[in-house]
Amino acid sequence: MSLRNPLELLVLASSVDDPAARPSAPAADQIEACRRGDRAALEAVFRAHAEPLARLLTRIVGPSVDAEDLLQDTFAAAIPAFRRFRGEASVKTWLHRIAINVAHQHLRRPRHRREVALSDPETVARDAEPTSGPELRELTQRLYRHLGALDAAKRIAFVLYAIEEYTVDEIAVLTGASRAATKSRIFWARRALLRRMRRDPQLAEGERR
Amino acid sequence: MSCRRVRDWLHRDVESLDETQRLILEDHLAACERCRGDRHRLRLLRRAATALPVAPAGSREYGRAVARALLEDSGRPVPAPPRRWFGPAVALAAVALAGVAGVVLTRGGRFRAPPAEPPAEPIAARAPADHLLGPPAASPSPPSPSPSASPPSPTPSPSPSPSNAIADAPGAPDIIERGALIDRARRLTAGAAVPADTVLRAAEPTRARLASFRVEIAASSELRWVPAERMVVLSRGTLDIDAGADGPARLVTEHFEVEIEDAAVTVDPAAVRVARGVVQIVDRSHRPLARVAAGTAWRPSPAPGKSTHRPSGAAAASGAAAASSAAAASSATPPASELLARARSQLAAGDATGAQRSAQSVLALAPSDSDEAEARMFLAEVAHASGALDLAVERYLAIAARFGALPAGESALYAAARIELRRSRASAARALLTRYLARYPAGRYADDARRELATLP
């Protein structure tokens, strides 16, 4: 399958992260109600944060996983944890931390470490996730196959850094790791990922500007 | 210039770099082919990831994820201080939610409670009431799988009395047969003895044998077992009791007590539903409130001690009374479309009890095929959200078989496959996905189904 001009395809298909669409911070009384386990308050907070959390989860785990399941796991983990929420971080940051933990647990499950030979185009094509076109699907799948070779913690740190564009300090907070550990993870993840990607002839196009 | 200096900038857009960084990067890229390639690959990855489709805010998927998480939490033991005995009535909403989980999860167990009000099909209407008023033969026969299959009883029931209960208390062990109970910080699992006179919380749907009767306890329910009086005190949640004829059991709630002998009942603080036999309900001063027969329900009125509109009293709910009650209920029932919309919003809000009731109300209206399919989908989703996955798959497959030509039938078949996938039953998932693709080769989920089939071992 041809991968001519994949970048243009991607640019066309890119979603725009609209800051205006981001959820507003819940009021103090709403947080207090969440701590008490008030279902209406929990639902309101979760619904407000559902979309950014789903986006984060999707970008970490890739196209072949149902983000709705992980989102549900995130909320299920957040409900009892709300009783211990002290408000030191924003609700958004706190929920993102939980989502990252959920994604981490998901990525550590053995079936997600299975490798598919990239030389088997039929396998890749069968495994593709519909997005907006077969070339884009194949490319996305191929890129996530490379990402899938990374250790879960390194993969998450790298995605947060290179895709979500968090700073190292922010990633350290979100993942509960030290700054040094976070920098190390990003470094080794990028190195391993680029080594794999350089060997992939399908990703060699466009090297010359 | 070192590649190391620019590596942190490779994935970023030029616009996000300051002027100095941009110039350094451009100089380096002009001279370094490898970094140019890496920059291309990293930007490709970033753009591919940001192009992944995500449902917009307010989508049904999000409401479903929230609803399921809230339902999941309702079945989880809460690490909180012990609740005040006989908790406040405002906890009834949570109790009702735990109740529906209990009813759903105990389906297929020793007995099944009739549906919550209004009943889709009044059970008592199917059997003459005089068959239900007495106990069966002296030996405690195994309970029937469904209330309608209860054996008719030839002799009248002896009136149960607490003093009898103490005298008849056998030395049978009180053990947990399935699930787990929490005794303060202790988790008691299958095979453990049920401690007496202690507040216990069900960590999950739990079955226990207490004296000579069996109880099914819905997750999160709280109870205390008093063996000296063969009494279960229920402070929260839902309990099914199936008692034989060898001595009555007493179930005590905040506002009423139920005396159970050779009968099967589902009790929560808001209702008593009888699946087999006849039970006597008394108030906390032991004044009779009602005798309730199989297939009918009794609810305390807001003022404790008074029964509500359901069949009650000495008449013990004849079939005619149940039928007229159902007819009265149906005359005030909103149209199917309104009920379905209500079920939809209830499910999205995590109100599984309400969603189930609304969907059952639709089914009681002799609805069109599409309305019936949608109502049955809600019932399947309630089971799914409650964690009763076998039941959910069974319901989805029934919808797929019966309404295969409708969109709901297609969704149901794929939903059943997804459940099997999620619980790692590869062969079942493969069979269902294959069946889906054979039936809907260009269906809405065909691409997903093909992809999932390819990932199966």
XYZ file of C-alpha atoms in Angstrom:
666
model
C 0.000 0.000 0.000
C 1.335 3.418 -0.922
C 2.127 5.869 1.790
C 2.581 8.876 -0.417
C 2.203 12.150 1.411
C 1.096 10.675 4.723
C 1.927 13.912 6.460
C -0.605 15.810 4.411
C -3.215 13.200 5.223
C -2.443 13.578 8.884
C -2.529 17.340 8.814
C -5.965 17.191 7.250
C -7.197 14.738 9.820
C -5.657 16.384 12.870
C -8.069 17.405 15.546
C -7.675 20.797 17.105
C -7.429 20.967 20.859
C -9.637 23.943 21.555
C -8.755 25.535 24.895
C -12.231 27.002 25.114
C -13.661 23.518 25.160
C -11.648 22.501 28.206
C -13.656 21.808 31.338
C -13.891 24.549 33.902
C -12.725 23.800 37.434
C -15.482 22.463 39.668
C -16.599 24.639 42.556
C -15.474 23.842 46.092
C -18.930 22.696 47.136
C -19.067 20.373 44.145
C -15.746 18.814 45.154
C -17.005 18.446 48.689
C -20.118 16.718 47.366
C -17.891 14.378 45.349
C -15.954 13.530 48.501
C -19.213 12.597 50.158
C -19.989 10.330 47.225
C -22.808 12.473 45.867
C -23.689 10.800 42.573
C -24.957 13.916 40.845
C -21.784 15.833 41.677
C -19.559 12.934 40.613
C -21.431 12.601 37.383
C -21.154 16.312 36.631
C -17.408 16.356 37.274
C -16.773 13.174 35.303
C -18.839 14.291 32.354
C -17.006 17.620 32.260
C -13.650 15.849 32.101
C -14.660 12.850 30.000
C -13.541 14.151 26.638
C -10.001 15.283 27.565
C -9.502 12.094 29.548
C -10.686 9.972 26.633
C -8.328 11.863 24.354
C -5.399 11.322 26.696
C -6.164 7.628 27.078
C -6.586 7.159 23.342
C -3.275 8.814 22.607
C -1.458 6.706 25.162
C -2.926 3.303 24.338
C -3.445 3.827 20.634
C -6.184 3.056 18.182
C -6.736 -0.634 18.875
C -8.186 -0.249 22.360
C -11.641 0.808 23.446
C -11.053 4.047 25.333
C -14.551 3.861 26.791
C -13.519 0.863 28.885
C -10.457 2.651 30.188
C -12.475 5.764 30.853
C -14.894 3.711 32.896
C -11.973 2.221 34.839
C -10.667 5.732 35.453
C -13.957 6.936 36.872
C -14.408 3.761 38.893
C -10.989 4.324 40.458
C -11.717 7.998 41.046
C -14.947 7.498 42.999
C -13.422 5.911 46.110
C -10.255 7.986 45.722
C -12.274 11.201 45.865
C -12.679 10.650 49.598
C -8.930 11.129 49.891
C -8.717 14.018 47.446
C -7.172 16.900 49.355
C -7.336 19.513 46.657
C -3.575 19.964 46.457
C -3.762 19.518 42.698
C -6.612 20.545 40.439
C -9.331 18.001 39.769
C -8.175 17.902 36.162
C -4.600 17.032 37.106
C -5.796 14.534 39.665
C -8.093 12.790 37.178
C -5.313 12.769 34.597
C -3.065 11.033 37.118
C -5.674 8.375 37.673
C -6.193 7.944 33.936
C -2.443 7.582 33.449
C -2.353 4.901 36.137
C -5.219 3.086 34.438
C -3.424 3.287 31.093
C -0.233 2.058 32.723
C -1.972 -0.974 34.179
C -3.588 -1.634 30.832
C -0.304 -1.452 28.945
C 1.352 -3.825 31.378
C -1.090 -6.601 30.580
C 0.707 -9.257 28.565
C -1.531 -9.249 25.516
C -0.587 -5.673 24.771
C 3.070 -6.562 24.581
C 2.516 -8.888 21.659
C 4.484 -7.821 18.673
C 3.268 -8.121 15.135
C 5.834 -8.486 12.400
C 5.801 -5.216 10.531
C 6.965 -6.956 7.419
C 3.552 -8.574 7.169
C 1.495 -5.889 5.466
C -1.610 -8.030 5.500
C -1.499 -8.283 9.261
C -1.109 -4.570 9.640
C -3.925 -3.840 7.266
C -6.289 -6.268 8.989
C -5.457 -4.780 12.318
C -6.057 -1.232 11.253
C -8.427 1.057 13.094
C -10.819 3.025 10.924
C -10.088 6.715 11.182
C -10.527 8.511 7.938
C -8.772 6.502 5.256
C -6.869 3.287 4.710
C -3.478 4.957 4.341
C -3.904 6.958 7.482
C -5.161 3.912 9.329
C -2.182 1.870 8.284
C 0.262 4.590 9.146
C -1.260 5.186 12.570
C -1.278 1.499 13.303
C 2.305 1.188 12.193
C 3.450 4.060 14.384
C 1.664 2.642 17.410
C 3.240 -0.731 16.775
C 6.599 0.932 17.212
C 5.401 2.733 20.309
C 4.080 -0.573 21.612
C 7.591 -1.959 21.799
C 8.415 0.437 24.619
C 8.121 -0.330 28.282
C 4.821 1.061 29.655
C 6.342 3.717 31.923
C 8.685 4.972 29.201
C 5.923 4.955 26.639
C 3.643 7.034 28.855
C 6.359 9.548 29.687
C 7.234 9.852 26.031
C 3.636 10.270 24.859
C 3.027 12.924 27.482
C 6.162 14.720 26.390
C 6.200 14.361 22.619
C 2.481 14.216 21.871
C 0.711 15.947 24.739
C 3.597 18.418 25.091
C 3.733 18.425 28.852
C 6.964 19.616 30.420
C 9.238 17.224 32.276
C 8.131 18.700 35.609
C 4.466 18.270 34.734
C 5.045 14.689 33.661
C 6.869 13.995 36.905
C 3.811 15.201 38.815
C 1.381 13.277 36.645
C 3.276 10.012 36.802
C 4.430 10.316 40.391
C 8.058 9.900 39.357
C 11.067 12.049 40.110
C 12.227 14.629 37.620
C 15.398 12.670 36.946
C 13.483 9.441 36.368
C 11.098 11.221 34.031
C 13.934 12.694 31.971
C 15.579 9.311 31.820
C 12.399 7.613 30.645
C 11.865 10.171 27.899
C 15.450 9.866 26.759
C 15.458 6.071 26.559
C 11.998 5.944 25.038
C 12.936 8.364 22.277
C 16.163 6.527 21.587
C 14.519 3.115 21.370
C 11.598 4.405 19.368
C 13.709 6.237 16.817
C 15.947 3.218 16.381
C 12.930 1.139 15.488
C 11.408 3.781 13.280
C 14.631 4.343 11.357
C 14.592 0.683 10.381
C 11.067 0.990 9.012
C 11.294 1.851 5.304
C 7.710 3.086 5.284
C 8.706 5.913 7.594
C 11.726 7.004 5.617
C 9.876 9.352 3.318
C 10.186 13.056 3.740
C 13.616 12.974 5.313
C 14.850 15.443 2.809
C 13.201 18.773 3.191
C 26.683 21.307 16.541
C 25.597 18.379 18.614
C 22.488 16.364 17.817
C 22.015 16.143 21.561
C 21.338 19.861 21.800
C 18.369 19.772 19.459
C 16.823 16.414 20.297
C 14.257 17.939 22.674
C 12.990 20.207 19.937
C 12.601 17.686 17.160
C 8.987 16.767 17.858
C 7.845 20.337 18.349
C 6.322 22.722 15.860
C 8.604 25.539 14.840
C 6.043 28.050 16.124
C 6.414 26.727 19.641
C 10.170 27.402 19.717
C 11.687 30.748 20.487
C 13.692 32.519 17.855
C 17.089 31.301 19.076
C 15.964 27.716 19.319
C 14.431 27.870 15.873
C 17.631 29.176 14.284
C 19.772 26.586 16.048
C 17.404 23.817 14.980
C 17.229 24.962 11.380
C 21.013 25.207 11.152
C 21.383 21.746 12.560
C 18.744 20.150 10.374
C 20.315 21.645 7.285
C 23.492 19.770 8.088
C 22.222 16.568 9.739
C 20.276 14.096 7.674
C 19.569 11.774 10.574
C 17.987 14.496 12.699
C 15.930 15.561 9.704
C 14.620 12.040 9.437
C 13.972 11.801 13.161
C 12.123 15.085 13.115
C 9.921 13.812 10.320
C 9.163 10.562 12.172
C 8.417 12.197 15.489
C 6.131 14.770 13.915
C 4.428 11.981 12.019
C 3.811 10.160 15.262
C 2.506 13.245 16.981
C 0.155 14.093 14.190
C -1.067 10.514 13.940
C -1.790 10.451 17.662
C -3.586 13.779 17.662
C -5.640 12.654 14.674
C -7.050 9.664 16.529
C -10.811 10.020 16.711
C -12.306 10.902 20.080
C -16.023 11.257 20.719
C -17.103 14.867 21.274
C -18.057 16.114 24.733
C -21.517 15.009 25.789
C -21.418 11.833 23.733
C -23.377 8.796 24.830
C -20.153 6.843 25.322
C -19.135 9.166 28.117
C -22.496 8.992 29.832
C -22.292 5.214 29.652
C -18.777 5.123 31.102
C -19.842 7.397 33.962
C -22.985 5.372 34.628
C -21.092 2.095 34.693
C -18.419 3.457 36.979
C -21.046 4.720 39.411
C -22.805 1.372 39.303
C -19.543 -0.446 39.809
C -18.936 1.668 42.879
C -22.321 0.803 44.322
C -21.121 -2.788 44.584
C -17.840 -1.959 46.263
C -17.179 -2.213 50.012
C -16.745 1.253 51.399
C -13.788 1.728 53.748
C -15.726 4.064 55.994
C -16.516 4.027 59.699
C -19.375 1.663 60.658
C -22.689 3.131 59.730
C -25.258 3.983 62.299
C -27.535 1.023 62.809
C -30.745 1.493 60.874
C -29.331 4.186 58.659
C -31.349 7.165 57.537
C -34.143 6.758 55.079
C -32.360 8.959 52.588
C -29.995 6.079 51.924
C -32.836 4.332 50.133
C -31.692 5.567 46.747
C -28.366 3.792 47.161
C -30.145 0.783 48.575
C -32.406 0.585 45.575
C -29.370 0.613 43.287
C -27.708 -2.154 45.254
C -31.051 -3.924 45.146
C -31.222 -4.077 41.407
C -27.686 -5.409 41.297
C -28.714 -8.063 43.769
C -31.824 -9.023 41.862
C -29.911 -9.197 38.610
C -26.980 -11.054 40.057
C -29.043 -13.604 41.924
C -30.935 -14.540 38.804
C -30.309 -18.163 38.175
C -29.659 -18.786 41.851
C -31.992 -20.585 44.144
C -34.876 -18.324 43.430
C -35.664 -15.233 41.528
C -37.587 -12.285 42.805
C -40.374 -10.858 40.715
C -39.533 -7.660 38.894
C -39.818 -4.301 40.556
C -43.057 -2.444 40.189
C -44.913 -2.445 37.919
C -44.603 -6.171 37.240
C -44.490 -6.971 33.549
C -46.481 -10.081 34.202
C -48.083 -10.539 37.642
C -46.972 -13.944 38.801
C -49.927 -14.444 41.112
C -52.284 -14.084 38.186
C -50.920 -17.309 36.778
C -51.758 -19.499 39.793
C -54.832 -19.675 41.988
C -54.192 -17.912 45.264
C -55.384 -20.838 47.385
C -52.499 -22.883 46.016
C -50.130 -20.354 47.429
C -51.465 -19.918 50.901
C -50.152 -23.080 52.466
C -46.770 -24.731 52.751
C -45.764 -27.745 50.690
C -45.051 -31.131 52.176
C -43.250 -31.309 55.504
C -39.804 -31.855 54.105
C -37.974 -28.742 52.984
C -37.961 -29.343 49.276
C -35.440 -27.477 47.170
C -36.800 -24.157 46.077
C -38.150 -23.892 42.615
C -36.209 -22.028 39.961
C -39.064 -19.657 39.354
C -41.981 -18.568 41.458
C -44.540 -19.802 38.996
C -43.186 -23.299 39.339
C -43.803 -23.409 43.089
C -45.527 -26.600 44.122
C -49.070 -26.119 45.331
C -49.509 -26.707 49.051
C -52.222 -28.948 50.376
C -52.310 -27.781 53.973
C -52.570 -24.370 55.595
C -49.479 -22.775 57.000
C -48.894 -22.908 60.740
C -48.647 -19.393 62.061
C -45.023 -18.617 62.682
C -43.963 -17.382 66.065
C -40.636 -16.142 67.363
C -40.801 -18.415 70.414
C -41.103 -21.388 68.094
C -38.088 -20.168 66.239
C -35.857 -20.224 69.289
C -36.984 -23.682 70.264
C -36.515 -25.031 66.751
C -33.143 -23.492 66.093
C -31.063 -26.366 64.752
C -27.348 -26.697 65.109
C -26.690 -26.289 61.399
C -23.484 -24.380 60.687
C -23.818 -20.797 59.534
C -21.397 -20.530 56.663
C -20.648 -18.426 53.627
C -21.189 -20.513 50.527
C -20.159 -17.983 47.923
C -18.906 -14.382 47.817
C -17.497 -12.471 50.763
C -18.628 -10.629 53.859
C -16.702 -7.900 55.607
C -16.641 -8.027 59.378
C -15.019 -4.726 60.320
C -11.647 -5.093 58.577
C -11.884 -8.857 58.204
C -12.879 -10.373 54.890
C -14.727 -13.644 55.259
C -14.935 -15.740 52.138
C -16.567 -18.984 51.037
C -16.314 -21.652 53.704
C -15.925 -19.216 56.603
C -18.419 -19.177 59.456
C -20.862 -16.296 59.596
C -20.182 -14.485 62.859
C -23.178 -13.925 65.099
C -24.427 -10.583 66.375
C -21.976 -8.616 64.251
C -22.600 -6.053 61.572
C -21.522 -7.557 58.272
C -21.241 -5.971 54.873
C -21.388 -7.923 51.633
C -18.271 -7.186 49.613
C -19.894 -8.750 46.573
C -23.024 -10.762 45.833
C -22.853 -13.367 48.555
C -24.714 -16.528 49.440
C -24.773 -17.917 52.947
C -26.503 -20.664 54.840
C -27.900 -19.465 58.136
C -29.463 -22.146 60.336
C -31.702 -24.031 57.924
C -32.273 -21.338 55.342
C -30.283 -19.715 52.626
C -29.743 -16.042 52.004
C -28.508 -14.235 48.935
C -27.052 -10.888 49.877
C -26.652 -8.118 47.314
C -23.315 -6.373 47.203
C -22.932 -3.541 49.746
C -25.828 -4.765 51.855
C -25.406 -4.589 55.599
C -26.875 -7.118 57.952
C -26.554 -8.732 61.340
C -27.258 -12.384 62.045
C -28.820 -13.257 65.392
C -28.870 -17.072 65.527
C -30.599 -17.284 68.902
C -33.697 -15.768 67.319
C -33.116 -17.054 63.770
C -33.229 -13.410 62.854
C -31.470 -11.377 60.205
C -31.404 -7.639 60.767
C -31.087 -5.815 57.463
C -29.969 -2.214 57.730
C -29.000 -1.577 54.145
C -29.292 -3.270 50.780
C -31.227 -6.238 49.558
C -31.553 -9.770 50.821
C -33.192 -12.841 49.384
C -34.228 -15.443 51.932
C -35.390 -18.905 51.045
C -36.661 -20.644 54.155
C -37.936 -24.198 54.378
C -40.736 -25.548 56.523
C -38.589 -26.535 59.470
C -38.796 -23.295 61.377
C -39.456 -19.680 60.558
C -36.884 -17.049 59.879
C -37.319 -13.424 60.795
C -36.027 -10.576 58.787
C -36.048 -7.240 60.538
C -35.705 -3.828 58.956
C -36.011 -0.364 60.395
C -39.774 -0.156 59.985
C -41.073 -3.677 59.679
C -40.363 -7.349 60.213
C -41.024 -10.246 57.892
C -41.793 -13.694 59.248
C -40.817 -16.284 56.697
C -41.583 -19.962 56.748
C -41.520 -22.168 53.729
C -41.301 -19.122 51.549
C -38.856 -17.197 49.454
C -38.744 -13.428 49.602
C -36.659 -10.503 48.482
C -36.519 -7.773 51.076
C -35.060 -4.337 51.111
C -36.010 -1.485 53.410
C -38.414 -0.223 50.759
C -40.226 -3.395 49.711
C -40.973 -7.038 50.290
C -41.399 -9.191 47.208
C -42.560 -12.742 47.633
C -41.366 -15.318 45.156
C -42.731 -18.431 46.880
C -45.163 -19.115 49.692
C -46.753 -16.552 51.968
C -45.121 -14.252 54.484
C -46.455 -12.265 57.394
C -45.342 -8.667 57.773
C -45.577 -7.004 61.164
C -44.494 -3.662 62.471
C -41.758 -3.231 65.067
C -44.377 -3.653 67.797
C -45.421 -6.977 66.239
C -48.785 -5.674 65.072
C -49.802 -7.411 61.829
C -49.488 -5.289 58.733
C -50.020 -7.676 55.863
C -49.876 -11.198 54.602
C -48.238 -11.261 51.226
C -48.375 -14.166 48.809
C -46.135 -15.281 45.982
C -45.983 -13.003 42.999
C -46.899 -9.863 44.868
C -45.052 -7.100 46.603
C -45.632 -4.955 49.646
C -44.190 -1.567 50.350
C -44.260 0.440 53.521
C -45.959 3.799 53.152
C -43.992 6.950 53.980
C -45.635 6.780 57.417
C -44.132 3.543 58.736
C -46.454 0.714 59.385
C -48.930 1.298 56.571
C -48.786 -0.661 53.376
C -49.159 1.050 50.045
C -51.085 0.299 46.882
C -49.706 -3.185 46.381
C -51.884 -6.188 47.354
C -51.759 -6.645 51.096
C -53.765 -7.555 54.151
C -55.724 -10.693 54.865
C -56.800 -11.048 51.263
C -53.186 -11.919 50.575
C -53.172 -10.690 47.064
C -55.416 -12.833 44.989
C -54.699 -13.109 41.309
C -57.618 -10.819 40.552
C -56.281 -8.176 42.922
C -52.878 -8.360 41.335
C -54.368 -8.105 37.869
C -56.495 -5.108 38.765
C -53.511 -3.459 40.380
C -51.488 -3.990 37.231
C -54.326 -2.635 35.116
C -54.568 0.452 37.308
C -50.852 0.954 36.977
C -50.913 0.563 33.213
C -53.764 3.037 32.789
C -51.472 5.778 34.091
C -48.410 4.626 32.172
C -46.832 7.145 29.777
C -46.333 6.177 26.121
C -43.449 3.927 25.101
C -41.418 6.736 23.535
C -41.545 8.726 26.735
C -40.638 5.707 28.830
C -37.709 4.895 26.554
C -36.442 8.457 26.756
C -36.774 8.238 30.519
C -34.891 4.931 30.603
C -32.152 6.456 28.493
C -31.623 9.400 30.802
C -31.898 7.183 33.880
C -29.239 4.831 32.585
C -26.978 7.709 31.669
C -27.437 9.087 35.183
C -26.544 5.737 36.722
C -30.074 5.037 37.916
C -30.195 1.378 36.904
C -33.274 0.676 38.990
C -35.189 3.422 37.285
C -33.956 2.434 33.841
C -34.960 -1.154 34.436
C -38.384 -0.123 35.669
C -38.962 2.172 32.705
C -37.868 -0.516 30.248
C -40.139 -3.074 31.900
C -42.999 -0.603 31.690
C -42.431 -0.375 27.946
C -42.609 -4.156 27.639
C -45.886 -4.165 29.547
C -47.431 -1.909 26.873
C -47.324 -4.429 23.989
C -44.919 -2.115 22.156
C -43.814 -2.084 18.530
C -40.840 -4.247 17.554
C -38.424 -1.327 17.549
C -39.616 -0.084 20.954
C -39.452 -3.570 22.383
C -35.959 -4.078 20.987
C -34.811 -0.823 22.509
C -36.409 -1.623 25.869
C -34.721 -5.006 25.901
C -31.428 -3.330 25.049
C -31.819 -1.208 28.183
C -32.385 -4.317 30.266
C -29.254 -5.863 28.756
C -27.296 -2.682 29.448
C -28.494 -2.641 33.054
C -27.227 -6.204 33.465
C -23.972 -5.247 31.760
C -23.508 -2.195 33.929
C -24.278 -4.229 37.054
C -21.523 -6.671 36.195
C -23.914 -9.559 35.511
C -22.082 -10.379 32.306
C -23.603 -13.801 31.665
C -27.044 -12.314 31.935
C -26.061 -9.375 29.749
C -24.746 -11.690 27.020
C -27.867 -13.808 27.250
C -30.057 -10.730 26.852
C -28.020 -9.302 23.995
C -28.112 -12.590 22.121
C -31.856 -12.893 22.619
C -32.253 -9.428 21.089
C -29.934 -10.342 18.223
C -31.901 -13.503 17.510
C -35.289 -11.876 17.621
C -34.617 -8.445 16.172
C -31.769 -9.211 13.799
C -33.252 -7.014 11.073
C -33.306 -3.958 13.326
C -30.322 -1.761 14.262
C -30.746 -2.888 17.877
C -30.247 -6.495 16.805
C -26.985 -5.639 15.115
C -25.774 -3.618 18.094
C -26.766 -6.384 20.480
C -24.772 -9.031 18.657
C -21.688 -6.862 18.604
C -22.179 -5.890 22.261
C -22.269 -9.564 23.244
C -19.029 -10.139 21.345
C -17.435 -7.161 23.085
C -18.294 -8.558 26.494
C -16.690 -11.876 25.619
C -13.656 -10.042 24.310
C -13.334 -7.975 27.432
C -13.449 -10.974 29.690
C -10.904 -12.764 27.490
C -13.151 -15.575 26.305
C -11.454 -15.817 22.966
C -13.414 -18.680 21.444
C -16.794 -17.202 22.360
C -15.691 -13.795 21.127
C -14.438 -15.271 17.873
C -17.682 -17.124 17.293
C -19.775 -14.027 17.928
C -17.599 -11.737 15.830
C -17.681 -14.254 13.000
C -21.426 -14.490 13.294
C -21.650 -10.703 13.297
C -19.553 -10.407 10.130
C -21.493 -13.154 8.396
C -24.744 -11.404 9.147
C -23.631 -7.798 8.733
C -20.589 -7.813 6.414
C -20.938 -4.059 5.850
C -22.372 -3.321 9.253
C -21.648 -0.394 11.513
C -19.136 -2.389 13.521
C -17.763 -4.535 10.705
C -14.367 -2.840 10.618
C -14.038 -3.073 14.380
C -15.122 -6.703 14.331
C -12.523 -7.581 11.673
C -9.808 -5.818 13.614
C -10.775 -7.552 16.825
C -10.916 -10.918 15.128
C -7.392 -10.347 13.864
C -6.104 -9.658 17.363
C -7.563 -12.844 18.832
C -5.008 -15.580 19.480
